[in-house]
Short mmCIF file of C-alpha atoms in Angstrom, two decimals:
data_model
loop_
_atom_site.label_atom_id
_atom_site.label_comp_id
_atom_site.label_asym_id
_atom_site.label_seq_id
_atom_site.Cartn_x
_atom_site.Cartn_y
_atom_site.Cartn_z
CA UNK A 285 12.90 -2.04 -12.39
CA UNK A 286 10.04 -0.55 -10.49
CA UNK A 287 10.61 2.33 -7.80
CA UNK A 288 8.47 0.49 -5.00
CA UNK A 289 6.94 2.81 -2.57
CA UNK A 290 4.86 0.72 0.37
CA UNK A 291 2.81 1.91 3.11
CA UNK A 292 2.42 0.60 6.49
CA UNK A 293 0.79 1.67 9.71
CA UNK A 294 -1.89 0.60 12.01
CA UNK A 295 -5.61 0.67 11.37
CA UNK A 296 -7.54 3.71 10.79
CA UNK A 297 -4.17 5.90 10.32
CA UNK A 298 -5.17 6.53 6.67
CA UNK A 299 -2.31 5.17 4.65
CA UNK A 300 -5.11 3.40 2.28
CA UNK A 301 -5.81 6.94 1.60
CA UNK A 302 -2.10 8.50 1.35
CA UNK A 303 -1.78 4.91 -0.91
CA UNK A 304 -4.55 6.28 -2.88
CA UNK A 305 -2.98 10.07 -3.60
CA UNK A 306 0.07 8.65 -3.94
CA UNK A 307 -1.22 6.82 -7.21
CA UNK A 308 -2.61 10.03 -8.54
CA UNK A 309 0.38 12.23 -7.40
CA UNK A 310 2.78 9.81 -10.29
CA UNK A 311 0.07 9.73 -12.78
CA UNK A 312 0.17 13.29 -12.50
CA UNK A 313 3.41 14.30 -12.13
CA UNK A 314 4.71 11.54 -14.82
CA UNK A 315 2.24 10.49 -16.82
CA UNK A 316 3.71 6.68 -15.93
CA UNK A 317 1.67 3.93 -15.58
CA UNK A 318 1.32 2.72 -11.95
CA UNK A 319 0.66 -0.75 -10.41
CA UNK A 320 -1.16 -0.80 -6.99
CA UNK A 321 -0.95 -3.70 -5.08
CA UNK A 322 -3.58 -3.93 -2.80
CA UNK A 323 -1.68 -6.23 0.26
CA UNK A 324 -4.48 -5.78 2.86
CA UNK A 325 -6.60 -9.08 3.05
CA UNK A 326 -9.32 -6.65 4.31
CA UNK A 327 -9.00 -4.94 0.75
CA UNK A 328 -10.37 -1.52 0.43
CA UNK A 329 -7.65 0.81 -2.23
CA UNK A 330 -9.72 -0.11 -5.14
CA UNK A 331 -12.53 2.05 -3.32
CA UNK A 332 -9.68 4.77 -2.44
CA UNK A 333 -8.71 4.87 -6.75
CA UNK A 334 -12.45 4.22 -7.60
CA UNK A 335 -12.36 1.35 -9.65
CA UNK A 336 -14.37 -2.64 -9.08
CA UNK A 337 -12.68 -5.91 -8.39
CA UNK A 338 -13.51 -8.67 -10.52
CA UNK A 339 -11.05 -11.32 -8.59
CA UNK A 340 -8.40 -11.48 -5.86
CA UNK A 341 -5.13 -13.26 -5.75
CA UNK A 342 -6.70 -14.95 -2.20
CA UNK A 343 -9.53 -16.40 -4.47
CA UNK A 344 -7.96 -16.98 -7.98
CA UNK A 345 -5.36 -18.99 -5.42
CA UNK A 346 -8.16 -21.93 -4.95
CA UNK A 347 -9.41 -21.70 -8.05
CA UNK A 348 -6.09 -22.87 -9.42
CA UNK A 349 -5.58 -25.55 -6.80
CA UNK A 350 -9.24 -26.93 -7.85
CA UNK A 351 -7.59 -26.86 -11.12
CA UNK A 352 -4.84 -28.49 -10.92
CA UNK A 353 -5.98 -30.81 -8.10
CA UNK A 354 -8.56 -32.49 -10.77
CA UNK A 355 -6.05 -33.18 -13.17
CA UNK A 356 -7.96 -31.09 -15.81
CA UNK A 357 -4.69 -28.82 -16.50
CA UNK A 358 -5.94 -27.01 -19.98
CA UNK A 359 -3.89 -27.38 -22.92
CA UNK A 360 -0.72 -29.35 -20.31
CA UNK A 361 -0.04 -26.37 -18.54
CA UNK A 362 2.71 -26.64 -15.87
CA UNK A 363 1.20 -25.77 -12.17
CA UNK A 364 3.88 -22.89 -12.53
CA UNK A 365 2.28 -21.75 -15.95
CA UNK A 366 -1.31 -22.16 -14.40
CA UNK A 367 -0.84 -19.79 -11.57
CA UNK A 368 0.88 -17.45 -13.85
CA UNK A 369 -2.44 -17.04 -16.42
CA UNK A 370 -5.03 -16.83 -13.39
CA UNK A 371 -2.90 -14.24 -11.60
CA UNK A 372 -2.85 -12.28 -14.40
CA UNK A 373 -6.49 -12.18 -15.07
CA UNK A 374 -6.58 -10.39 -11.31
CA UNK A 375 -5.33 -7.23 -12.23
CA UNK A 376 -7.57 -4.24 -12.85
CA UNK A 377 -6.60 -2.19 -15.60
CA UNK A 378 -8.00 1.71 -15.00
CA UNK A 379 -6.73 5.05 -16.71
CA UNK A 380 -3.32 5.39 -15.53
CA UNK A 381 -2.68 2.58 -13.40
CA UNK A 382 -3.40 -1.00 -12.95
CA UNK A 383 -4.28 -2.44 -9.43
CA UNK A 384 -3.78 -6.55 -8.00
CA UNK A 385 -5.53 -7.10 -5.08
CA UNK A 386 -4.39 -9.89 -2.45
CA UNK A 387 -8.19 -10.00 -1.28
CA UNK A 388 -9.60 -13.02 1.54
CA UNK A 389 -8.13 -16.72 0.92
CA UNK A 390 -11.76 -19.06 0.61
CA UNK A 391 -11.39 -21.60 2.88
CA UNK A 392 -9.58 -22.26 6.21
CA UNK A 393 -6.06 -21.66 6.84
CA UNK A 394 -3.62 -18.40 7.36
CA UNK A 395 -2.52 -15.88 4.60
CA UNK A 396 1.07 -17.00 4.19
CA UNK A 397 0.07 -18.52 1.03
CA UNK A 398 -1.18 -15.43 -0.65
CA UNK A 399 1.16 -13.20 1.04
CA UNK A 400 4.24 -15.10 -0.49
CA UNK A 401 2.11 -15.11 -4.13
CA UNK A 402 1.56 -11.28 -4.14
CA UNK A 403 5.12 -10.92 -3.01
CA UNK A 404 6.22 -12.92 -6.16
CA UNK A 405 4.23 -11.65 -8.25
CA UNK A 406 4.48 -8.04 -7.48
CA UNK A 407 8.09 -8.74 -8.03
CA UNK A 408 7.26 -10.28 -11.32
CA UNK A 409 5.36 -7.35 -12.33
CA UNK A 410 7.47 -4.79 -11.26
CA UNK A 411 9.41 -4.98 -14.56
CA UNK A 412 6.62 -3.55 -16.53
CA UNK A 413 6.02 -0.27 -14.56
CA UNK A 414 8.25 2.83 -13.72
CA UNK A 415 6.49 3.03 -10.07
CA UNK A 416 4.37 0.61 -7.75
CA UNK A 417 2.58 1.52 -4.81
CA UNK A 418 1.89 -1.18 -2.28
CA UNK A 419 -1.31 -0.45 0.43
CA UNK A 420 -0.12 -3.22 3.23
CA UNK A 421 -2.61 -4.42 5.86
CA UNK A 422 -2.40 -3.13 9.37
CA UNK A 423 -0.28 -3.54 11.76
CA UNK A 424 2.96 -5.16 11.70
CA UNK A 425 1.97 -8.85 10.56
CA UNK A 426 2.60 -7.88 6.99
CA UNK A 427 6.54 -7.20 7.77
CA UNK A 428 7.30 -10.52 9.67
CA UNK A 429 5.81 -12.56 6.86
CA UNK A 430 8.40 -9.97 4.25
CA UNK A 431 5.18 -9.21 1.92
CA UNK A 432 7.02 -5.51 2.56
CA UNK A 433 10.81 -6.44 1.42
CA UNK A 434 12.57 -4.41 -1.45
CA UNK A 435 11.13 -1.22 -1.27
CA UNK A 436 12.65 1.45 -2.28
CA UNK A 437 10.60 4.17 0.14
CA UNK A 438 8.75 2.95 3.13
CA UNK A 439 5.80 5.48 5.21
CA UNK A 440 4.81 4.54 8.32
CA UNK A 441 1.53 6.14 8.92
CA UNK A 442 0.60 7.51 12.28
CA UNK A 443 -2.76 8.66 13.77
CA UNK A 444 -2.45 12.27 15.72
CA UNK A 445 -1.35 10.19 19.16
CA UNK A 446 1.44 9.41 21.19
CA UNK A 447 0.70 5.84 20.72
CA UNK A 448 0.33 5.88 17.32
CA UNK A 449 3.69 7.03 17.33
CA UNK A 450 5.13 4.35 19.15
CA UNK A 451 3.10 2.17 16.92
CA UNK A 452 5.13 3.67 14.09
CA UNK A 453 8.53 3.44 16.17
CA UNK A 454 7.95 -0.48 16.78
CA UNK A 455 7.13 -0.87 13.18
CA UNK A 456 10.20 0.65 12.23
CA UNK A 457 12.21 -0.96 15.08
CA UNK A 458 11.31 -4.46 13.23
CA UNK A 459 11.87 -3.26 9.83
CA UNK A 460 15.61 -2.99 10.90
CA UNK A 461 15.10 -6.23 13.27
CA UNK A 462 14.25 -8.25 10.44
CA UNK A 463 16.69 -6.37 7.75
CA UNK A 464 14.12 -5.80 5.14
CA UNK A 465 15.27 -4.40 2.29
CA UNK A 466 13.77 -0.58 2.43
CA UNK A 467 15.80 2.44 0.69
CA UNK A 468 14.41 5.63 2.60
CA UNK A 469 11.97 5.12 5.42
CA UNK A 470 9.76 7.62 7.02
CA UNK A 471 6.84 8.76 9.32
CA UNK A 472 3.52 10.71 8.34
CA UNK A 473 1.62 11.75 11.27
CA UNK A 474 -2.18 12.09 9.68
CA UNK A 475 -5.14 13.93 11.02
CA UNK A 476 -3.36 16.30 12.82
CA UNK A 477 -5.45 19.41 14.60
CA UNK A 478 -3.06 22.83 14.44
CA UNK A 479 -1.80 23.04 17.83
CA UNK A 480 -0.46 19.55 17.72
CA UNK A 481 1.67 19.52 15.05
CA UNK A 482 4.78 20.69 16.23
CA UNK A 483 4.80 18.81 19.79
CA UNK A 484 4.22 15.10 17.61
CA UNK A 485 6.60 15.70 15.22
CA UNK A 486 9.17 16.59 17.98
CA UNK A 487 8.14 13.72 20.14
CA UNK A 488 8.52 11.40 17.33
CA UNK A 489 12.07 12.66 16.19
CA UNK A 490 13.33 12.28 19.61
CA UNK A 491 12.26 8.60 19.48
CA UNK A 492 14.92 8.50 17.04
CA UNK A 493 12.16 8.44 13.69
CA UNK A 494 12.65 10.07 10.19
CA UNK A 495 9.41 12.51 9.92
CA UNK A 496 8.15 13.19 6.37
CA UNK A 497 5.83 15.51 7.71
CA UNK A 498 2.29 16.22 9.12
CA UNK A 499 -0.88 16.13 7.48
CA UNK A 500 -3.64 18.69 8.74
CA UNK A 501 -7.25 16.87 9.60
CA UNK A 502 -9.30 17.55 7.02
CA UNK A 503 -13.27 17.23 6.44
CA UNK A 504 -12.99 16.97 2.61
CA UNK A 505 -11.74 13.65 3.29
CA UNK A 506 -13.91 12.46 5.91
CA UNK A 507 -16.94 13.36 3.29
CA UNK A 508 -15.39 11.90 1.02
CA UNK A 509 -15.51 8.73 2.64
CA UNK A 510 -19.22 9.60 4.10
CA UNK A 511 -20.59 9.88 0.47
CA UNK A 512 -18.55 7.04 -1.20
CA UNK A 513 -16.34 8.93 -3.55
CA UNK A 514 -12.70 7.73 -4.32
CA UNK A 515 -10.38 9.79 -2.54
CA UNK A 516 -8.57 10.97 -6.00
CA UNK A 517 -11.46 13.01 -6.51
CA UNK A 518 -10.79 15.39 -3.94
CA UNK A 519 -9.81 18.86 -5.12
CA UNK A 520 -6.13 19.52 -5.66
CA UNK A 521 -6.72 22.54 -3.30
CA UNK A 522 -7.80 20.29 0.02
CA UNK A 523 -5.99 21.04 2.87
CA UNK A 524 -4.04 17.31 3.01
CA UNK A 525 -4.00 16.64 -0.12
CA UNK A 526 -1.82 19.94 -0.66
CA UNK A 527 0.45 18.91 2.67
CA UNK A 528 0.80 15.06 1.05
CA UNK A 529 1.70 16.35 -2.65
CA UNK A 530 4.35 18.95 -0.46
CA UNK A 531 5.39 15.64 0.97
CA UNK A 532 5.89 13.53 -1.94
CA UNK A 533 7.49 16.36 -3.64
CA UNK A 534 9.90 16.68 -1.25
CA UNK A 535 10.49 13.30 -0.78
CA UNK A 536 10.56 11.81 -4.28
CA UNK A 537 12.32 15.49 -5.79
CA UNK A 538 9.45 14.52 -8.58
#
């Protein structure tokens, strides 16, 4: 079985980016193949790993209802057996990973539907890699629907702000409200100017929260972003990338 790491956090924290490094860090430091799963409708880590999506689980979803609605079920697949072949033609095979991507529904209604499918199937798939590394959408929505149970190590991205880090304590508060199934869970406060470090991190451990550690603002990745170049291609040598491999390191004892 997979060791599930999942990221959560409100907008504009970064943790599509820390989702991003985290996916080179175990290429690098295993040599493993590694699924992302891409749970933000608003999908964007295929643009943090540098790699195209040809189809999302929200759209290969009503593609299969057409399917199977108009009776045309090819060669008497089961609905079950249906689902199971378009799903699979989703993922995005790359050099050292693969990445599924939850993507917009088409149509009207919520995204409980696609939720519970790239749940399942990131279960499902779990068997066939030694890590997965799940990019959740913002906010907390993601956690009362359970797209973020059985995880093995859960960061909870903040922005440099005492309420981002209250953000981060309520997310955590209804991790253990709801009893999802997380191993280790921890803060990363991201973007964080010198001075600041120290009184965050302390104001955030006296709100009773597991800190990781703090990630240093840095300019390689805000031109990075500026010039539309994946993320993994910043330099080892970066400024955060160096605190988030010290992180994972520690962390994962890799």
């Amino acid at each position: 079985m997979a060791y599930i790491i999942a990221f959560s956090g409100k907008g504009g924290t970064g943790k599509t980016t820390l989702a991003g490094l985290t996916i080179r860090y175990l290429i690098e430091k295993t040599g493993k193949v590694v699924l992302g799963v891409d749970a933000d409708s608003n999908s964007c880590l295929n643009l943090a790993v540098g790699v195209d999506v040809h189809a999302t689980i929200g759209g290969i979803r009503e593609t299969a209802l057409e399917t199977i609605r108009s009776g045309s079920r090819p060669g008497g697949l089961t609905t079950e057996e249906i689902f199971d072949y378009q799903i699979k033609q989703t993922i995005v095979e790359a050099s050292g990973f693969d990445l599924l991507v939850m993507g917009r529904p088409e149509g009207q209604g919520c995204y409980c539907a696609a939720n519970n499918i790239i749940r399942k199937y990131t279960d499902k798939l779990a068997d066939d890699y030694s890590f997965v590394v799940i990019d959740n959408e913002a906010g907390m929505e993601h956690l009362s629907r359970r797209t973020s149970s059985g995880v093995d190590l859960m960061f909870i991205v903040s922005d440099p702000t005492v309420k981002g880090i209250k953000t981060a304590k309520r997310i955590d508060d209804l991790i253990r409200e709801l009893s999802l199934q997380t191993g280790q869970r921890f803060v990363i406060i991201n973007r964080v100017k010198g001075p600041d470090a120290v009184k965050l991190k302390d104001y955030a451990e006296g709100l009773g929260l597991r800190v990781a550690g703090v990630i240093p603002d840095d300019d390689t990745v805000f031109e990075a972003d500026l010039n539309g170049r994946p993320v993994v291609e910043i330099p080892q040598d970066a400024p955060s990338v160096k605190a988030f491999y010290y992180i994972l390191d520690d962390v994962l004892k890799t």
